Amino acid sequence: MFQVKQEEIIKVPDRVKRALKELLGEHKVLDDEMDRLLYSYDATRIKVLPELVVIPETKEEVQKLVKICYEEGIPVTPRGAGSGYTGGSLPVKGGVVVSFEKMDKILEIDEDNAVAKVQPGVITYRLQQAVEKKGLFYPPDPASYKFCTLGGNVAENAGGPRCVKYGVTREYVMELETVIHTGEFIHTGRPTLKDVAGYDITRLLIGSEGTLGLFTEITLKLIPKPKAAKTVKAIFQDIAAVGKTVKDIFKAGIQPSALEFMDKLAINAVEDFGHFGLPRDAEVLLLIEVDGHPKALEDEIKEVAKICEMNGAKVEIAQTEAEANKLWEARRALSPAVSKLGRVKINEDIVFPRSYLPEALPKLREIGKKYNLKMVNFGHIGDGNVHANFMISGLDEDELKRVEKAVEEVFDLAISYGGSITGEHGVGITKAPFMKKQFRPEEIDIMKGIKNVFDPKNLINPGKMGL
Amino acid sequence: MFQVKQEEIIKVPDRVKRALKELLGEHKVLDDEMDRLLYSYDATRIKVLPELVVIPETKEEVQKLVKICYEEGIPVTPRGAGSGYTGGSLPVKGGVVVSFEKMDKILEIDEDNAVAKVQPGVITYRLQQAVEKKGLFYPPDPASYKFCTLGGNVAENAGGPRCVKYGVTREYVMELETVIHTGEFIHTGRPTLKDVAGYDITRLLIGSEGTLGLFTEITLKLIPKPKAAKTVKAIFQDIAAVGKTVKDIFKAGIQPSALEFMDKLAINAVEDFGHFGLPRDAEVLLLIEVDGHPKALEDEIKEVAKICEMNGAKVEIAQTEAEANKLWEARRALSPAVSKLGRVKINEDIVFPRSYLPEALPKLREIGKKYNLKMVNFGHIGDGNVHANFMISGLDEDELKRVEKAVEEVFDLAISYGGSITGEHGVGITKAPFMKKQFRPEEIDIMKGIKNVFDPKNLINPGKMGL
């Protein structure tokens, strides 16, 4: 388990605190321990108390604070909503946490070009609601979409159920304005569908977990809102049949807009939590959504249902929007529901090439059994992204040791199939020790070289990604 | 106009030539001037004779040749089909040209995961044919798709007409194997739809124009082949109405799979060339394709036709596949047809945010008039990517001066609307002087820093992108 090294914590001298207060105003600089506590956690439940919290309201304030901190050798850690699963927003080397909560304006929705410009603190769902009113659509939908921020989404290259059809956050970022270590802005990308001038710094910044600079403006691509959607619920007793079903759906030329699975423990956790009417005795439940033109949809959803049935599933097509919504509510309730199964949830988001799922999923389950751990598996089976959750008390030394070993085996399993240690959550601090499983030294060296170009003093969100 | 500086040309010493011949075999190393001449040009018609040409047959040979050349201080310039429009494959600092013509194997088409693995020398069209036989689809379709290579496509992040719906090459590259300056491989990316471990080196390499390393294997994402497609031909007399039509189509929630335009000069050039039956007196012709589910298509193509008519166009929906194919043949004939209008074609591929097209297109035409140049405009209007072509003799000093000024004004116009100096062709040598129009010094510095991480001696395709 991750431990902060106290000797590596960089304090913020009073001189710098005064300078920041003068620069931004007293109320934007939080020094009081009670205030700072509110910025000391994320979804990992690891706590690291910031030495100081700064809450800029303009991009020029971000420039100024980065310039001062960098010159003074103070680490700067950007923070969105603190909903990350890998500790990306925790100030593990001390210094200043920069919260973007006040930079939460939707600056522009340009309907003609289908582009939105936002500040990094805008909540994902708020943008989605705003653009849908205009017949447009911003697809990326991480589970935390009702409270996570777009700045955090870009930093982590966030995914979600819809990404199986629509792609991840990366596919929707057109331009970034970023404050680099000197306090200068860099503008990368263009608000156009095509642009190949220079190296693709925009996509280098996406998923860089806030370690290269601080985003101050984000320009996002929007697409037309799908005209309709239909959902199928399919109940399986055989996990191998689930894998085959997924393959068959894609082979039929259908691109579902969501293809989610939950195992028996997950189904039962959700039922205990909210009584959604899911079948408690099912081995696996698949929820499949198809969206698009209503006439195409009608055909495609029937074909999906047929494919599920041919693979032995009991199938129901949701007949009304309300019925479909209830199914998706059950899916969204998974995270809080599963959390009730243990005091601490160790949530890993590994990825497999999807054809290996029939083979890999039973092996994944075996790992839980081998270490005698409560393990709940669910996730985005359409893109091979599995959330493997170990539910533990967090209080038992032996249990902690077993879970550490189990997590390592989970990563080894993903890598053995050519998959990834993380599909959506990033590396942060919790997966940093496992970077060497996925990358060789020469690959890590290039990443370190790039980190050094952007951050020669190693002060921009330091201590992350094993770099 | 670009001129090679003879004093910067690095010769290949006999010692290195011998070593390369020993390493690879005599027949893979071309030293004879007549042989080398075949590798001295690209679509810019600028000629730079390579000092030596090496034709590796395996990725291990690429490793070895890069290692020797790098240690000896010899530039290495990778070359696909030499179909680029900006000089990316020209060895402007001398040294060795590495032709990938023999590394042209499709290594795997994995139908279950909808993934293809190829060597860099595979011709784009060959892969497309191979995957379409299996019901799969590789969308990027640069005009040169029948002879350009996938390695070149990745290096330049190639586009094409379909990209308005399906995105550019970048969206289809999952994994890259790249030989870096040390002769080591780096493997980046995963054959999965999601993967956020580490910095996105894959996308940094895409569009890097061969300046960071030499690709040896490319893993590409495939999608289901669209079930059907329909094409509309719309004839306009008013260029502003064309811009509005494009906006209206997207606003109706329709994502055309191609949305191409040609101006009067382009139409007439095509008619002179091939008699396709296009209307010679039209100001602008739009070709619009919609693809997808047959039932959805029927509705959408009618809606597209209606939108065109409401904007004053004369509209025809192609009734048969043969009819549609003839229209797209006319579009594909544009490049050779336009070439007949002058000995030299200066082809710039600027991009505008699409809402500015009604305003920008007439201004573009004015630039041609101002400098008394024959100017032909066509391109991918759906994504704002305009090919502005100046047709010149190339022999007249005064004409050359005028075209230089006109090109600069074309770039200024694109930048003034927040667009890009290049949508598909890259920067290479021809656009290198204009990088400073799109980027500020601190942005260029970061690119230079990255170049230095990958290529500390500046020997991997040196002299490109203004870096």
mmCIF file of N, CA and C in Angstrom, chain B residues 114-151:
data_model
loop_
_atom_site.group_PDB
_atom_site.id
_atom_site.type_symbol
_atom_site.label_atom_id
_atom_site.label_comp_id
_atom_site.label_asym_id
_atom_site.label_seq_id
_atom_site.Cartn_x
_atom_site.Cartn_y
_atom_site.Cartn_z
ATOM 1 N N ALA B 114 -11.213 -7.250 -34.214
ATOM 2 C CA ALA B 114 -11.281 -6.171 -35.215
ATOM 3 C C ALA B 114 -10.007 -5.335 -35.200
ATOM 4 N N VAL B 115 -8.893 -6.036 -35.378
ATOM 5 C CA VAL B 115 -7.578 -5.415 -35.307
ATOM 6 C C VAL B 115 -6.723 -5.998 -36.434
ATOM 7 N N ALA B 116 -5.924 -5.152 -37.083
ATOM 8 C CA ALA B 116 -4.972 -5.649 -38.082
ATOM 9 C C ALA B 116 -3.567 -5.233 -37.682
ATOM 10 N N LYS B 117 -2.609 -6.140 -37.890
ATOM 11 C CA LYS B 117 -1.208 -5.805 -37.640
ATOM 12 C C LYS B 117 -0.481 -5.848 -38.979
ATOM 13 N N VAL B 118 0.226 -4.750 -39.293
ATOM 14 C CA VAL B 118 0.885 -4.662 -40.602
ATOM 15 C C VAL B 118 2.312 -4.160 -40.470
ATOM 16 N N GLN B 119 3.106 -4.452 -41.514
ATOM 17 C CA GLN B 119 4.392 -3.796 -41.656
ATOM 18 C C GLN B 119 4.161 -2.424 -42.300
ATOM 19 N N PRO B 120 5.116 -1.499 -42.128
ATOM 20 C CA PRO B 120 4.862 -0.123 -42.576
ATOM 21 C C PRO B 120 4.746 0.046 -44.083
ATOM 22 N N GLY B 121 5.277 -0.914 -44.861
ATOM 23 C CA GLY B 121 5.262 -0.753 -46.315
ATOM 24 C C GLY B 121 3.987 -1.224 -46.993
ATOM 25 N N VAL B 122 3.001 -1.685 -46.213
ATOM 26 C CA VAL B 122 1.740 -2.141 -46.823
ATOM 27 C C VAL B 122 1.006 -0.945 -47.434
ATOM 28 N N ILE B 123 0.518 -1.117 -48.652
ATOM 29 C CA ILE B 123 -0.245 -0.052 -49.317
ATOM 30 C C ILE B 123 -1.640 0.005 -48.720
ATOM 31 N N THR B 124 -2.081 1.212 -48.430
ATOM 32 C CA THR B 124 -3.345 1.441 -47.722
ATOM 33 C C THR B 124 -4.503 0.663 -48.360
ATOM 34 N N TYR B 125 -4.628 0.790 -49.671
ATOM 35 C CA TYR B 125 -5.719 0.144 -50.397
ATOM 36 C C TYR B 125 -5.678 -1.374 -50.236
ATOM 37 N N ARG B 126 -4.480 -1.937 -50.198
ATOM 38 C CA ARG B 126 -4.356 -3.400 -50.064
ATOM 39 C C ARG B 126 -4.936 -3.858 -48.728
ATOM 40 N N LEU B 127 -4.638 -3.113 -47.672
ATOM 41 C CA LEU B 127 -5.230 -3.477 -46.385
ATOM 42 C C LEU B 127 -6.748 -3.329 -46.446
ATOM 43 N N GLN B 128 -7.209 -2.232 -47.038
ATOM 44 C CA GLN B 128 -8.659 -2.007 -47.098
ATOM 45 C C GLN B 128 -9.367 -3.150 -47.817
ATOM 46 N N GLN B 129 -8.803 -3.570 -48.949
ATOM 47 C CA GLN B 129 -9.392 -4.684 -49.698
ATOM 48 C C GLN B 129 -9.420 -5.949 -48.854
ATOM 49 N N ALA B 130 -8.312 -6.207 -48.180
ATOM 50 C CA ALA B 130 -8.191 -7.445 -47.393
ATOM 51 C C ALA B 130 -9.195 -7.473 -46.242
ATOM 52 N N VAL B 131 -9.379 -6.353 -45.553
ATOM 53 C CA VAL B 131 -10.284 -6.379 -44.401
ATOM 54 C C VAL B 131 -11.745 -6.335 -44.849
ATOM 55 N N GLU B 132 -12.009 -5.682 -45.974
ATOM 56 C CA GLU B 132 -13.403 -5.605 -46.439
ATOM 57 C C GLU B 132 -13.925 -6.986 -46.839
ATOM 58 N N LYS B 133 -13.032 -7.835 -47.294
ATOM 59 C CA LYS B 133 -13.430 -9.224 -47.586
ATOM 60 C C LYS B 133 -13.957 -9.928 -46.338
ATOM 61 N N LYS B 134 -13.531 -9.461 -45.165
ATOM 62 C CA LYS B 134 -13.959 -10.076 -43.913
ATOM 63 C C LYS B 134 -15.055 -9.263 -43.223
ATOM 64 N N GLY B 135 -15.658 -8.339 -43.976
ATOM 65 C CA GLY B 135 -16.742 -7.542 -43.397
ATOM 66 C C GLY B 135 -16.259 -6.424 -42.495
ATOM 67 N N LEU B 136 -14.942 -6.139 -42.554
ATOM 68 C CA LEU B 136 -14.389 -5.077 -41.709
ATOM 69 C C LEU B 136 -13.997 -3.882 -42.567
ATOM 70 N N PHE B 137 -13.558 -2.820 -41.918
ATOM 71 C CA PHE B 137 -13.407 -1.541 -42.616
ATOM 72 C C PHE B 137 -12.265 -0.764 -41.988
ATOM 73 N N TYR B 138 -11.375 -0.234 -42.852
ATOM 74 C CA TYR B 138 -10.326 0.682 -42.388
ATOM 75 C C TYR B 138 -10.572 2.013 -43.100
ATOM 76 N N PRO B 139 -11.162 2.991 -42.402
ATOM 77 C CA PRO B 139 -11.674 4.184 -43.083
ATOM 78 C C PRO B 139 -10.660 5.151 -43.718
ATOM 79 N N PRO B 140 -9.490 5.464 -43.112
ATOM 80 C CA PRO B 140 -8.707 6.573 -43.690
ATOM 81 C C PRO B 140 -8.374 6.347 -45.164
ATOM 82 N N ASP B 141 -8.653 7.366 -45.972
ATOM 83 C CA ASP B 141 -8.573 7.222 -47.432
ATOM 84 C C ASP B 141 -7.930 8.434 -48.099
ATOM 85 N N PRO B 142 -6.645 8.665 -47.837
ATOM 86 C CA PRO B 142 -5.964 9.749 -48.549
ATOM 87 C C PRO B 142 -6.097 9.525 -50.056
ATOM 88 N N ALA B 143 -6.049 10.623 -50.821
ATOM 89 C CA ALA B 143 -6.250 10.531 -52.273
ATOM 90 C C ALA B 143 -5.306 9.520 -52.916
ATOM 91 N N SER B 144 -4.119 9.356 -52.327
ATOM 92 C CA SER B 144 -3.104 8.458 -52.874
ATOM 93 C C SER B 144 -3.256 7.023 -52.356
ATOM 94 N N TYR B 145 -4.442 6.676 -51.855
ATOM 95 C CA TYR B 145 -4.579 5.395 -51.145
ATOM 96 C C TYR B 145 -4.218 4.169 -51.962
ATOM 97 N N LYS B 146 -4.223 4.298 -53.269
ATOM 98 C CA LYS B 146 -3.881 3.124 -54.085
ATOM 99 C C LYS B 146 -2.380 2.891 -54.189
ATOM 100 N N PHE B 147 -1.562 3.856 -53.764
ATOM 101 C CA PHE B 147 -0.117 3.606 -53.775
ATOM 102 C C PHE B 147 0.613 4.042 -52.510
ATOM 103 N N CYS B 148 -0.013 4.880 -51.657
ATOM 104 C CA CYS B 148 0.702 5.296 -50.443
ATOM 105 C C CYS B 148 0.741 4.149 -49.438
ATOM 106 N N THR B 149 1.646 4.253 -48.460
ATOM 107 C CA THR B 149 1.816 3.155 -47.505
ATOM 108 C C THR B 149 1.270 3.537 -46.130
ATOM 109 N N LEU B 150 0.950 2.524 -45.354
ATOM 110 C CA LEU B 150 0.409 2.768 -44.013
ATOM 111 C C LEU B 150 1.455 3.412 -43.106
ATOM 112 N N GLY B 151 2.733 3.051 -43.289
ATOM 113 C CA GLY B 151 3.797 3.704 -42.517
ATOM 114 C C GLY B 151 3.811 5.206 -42.766
#
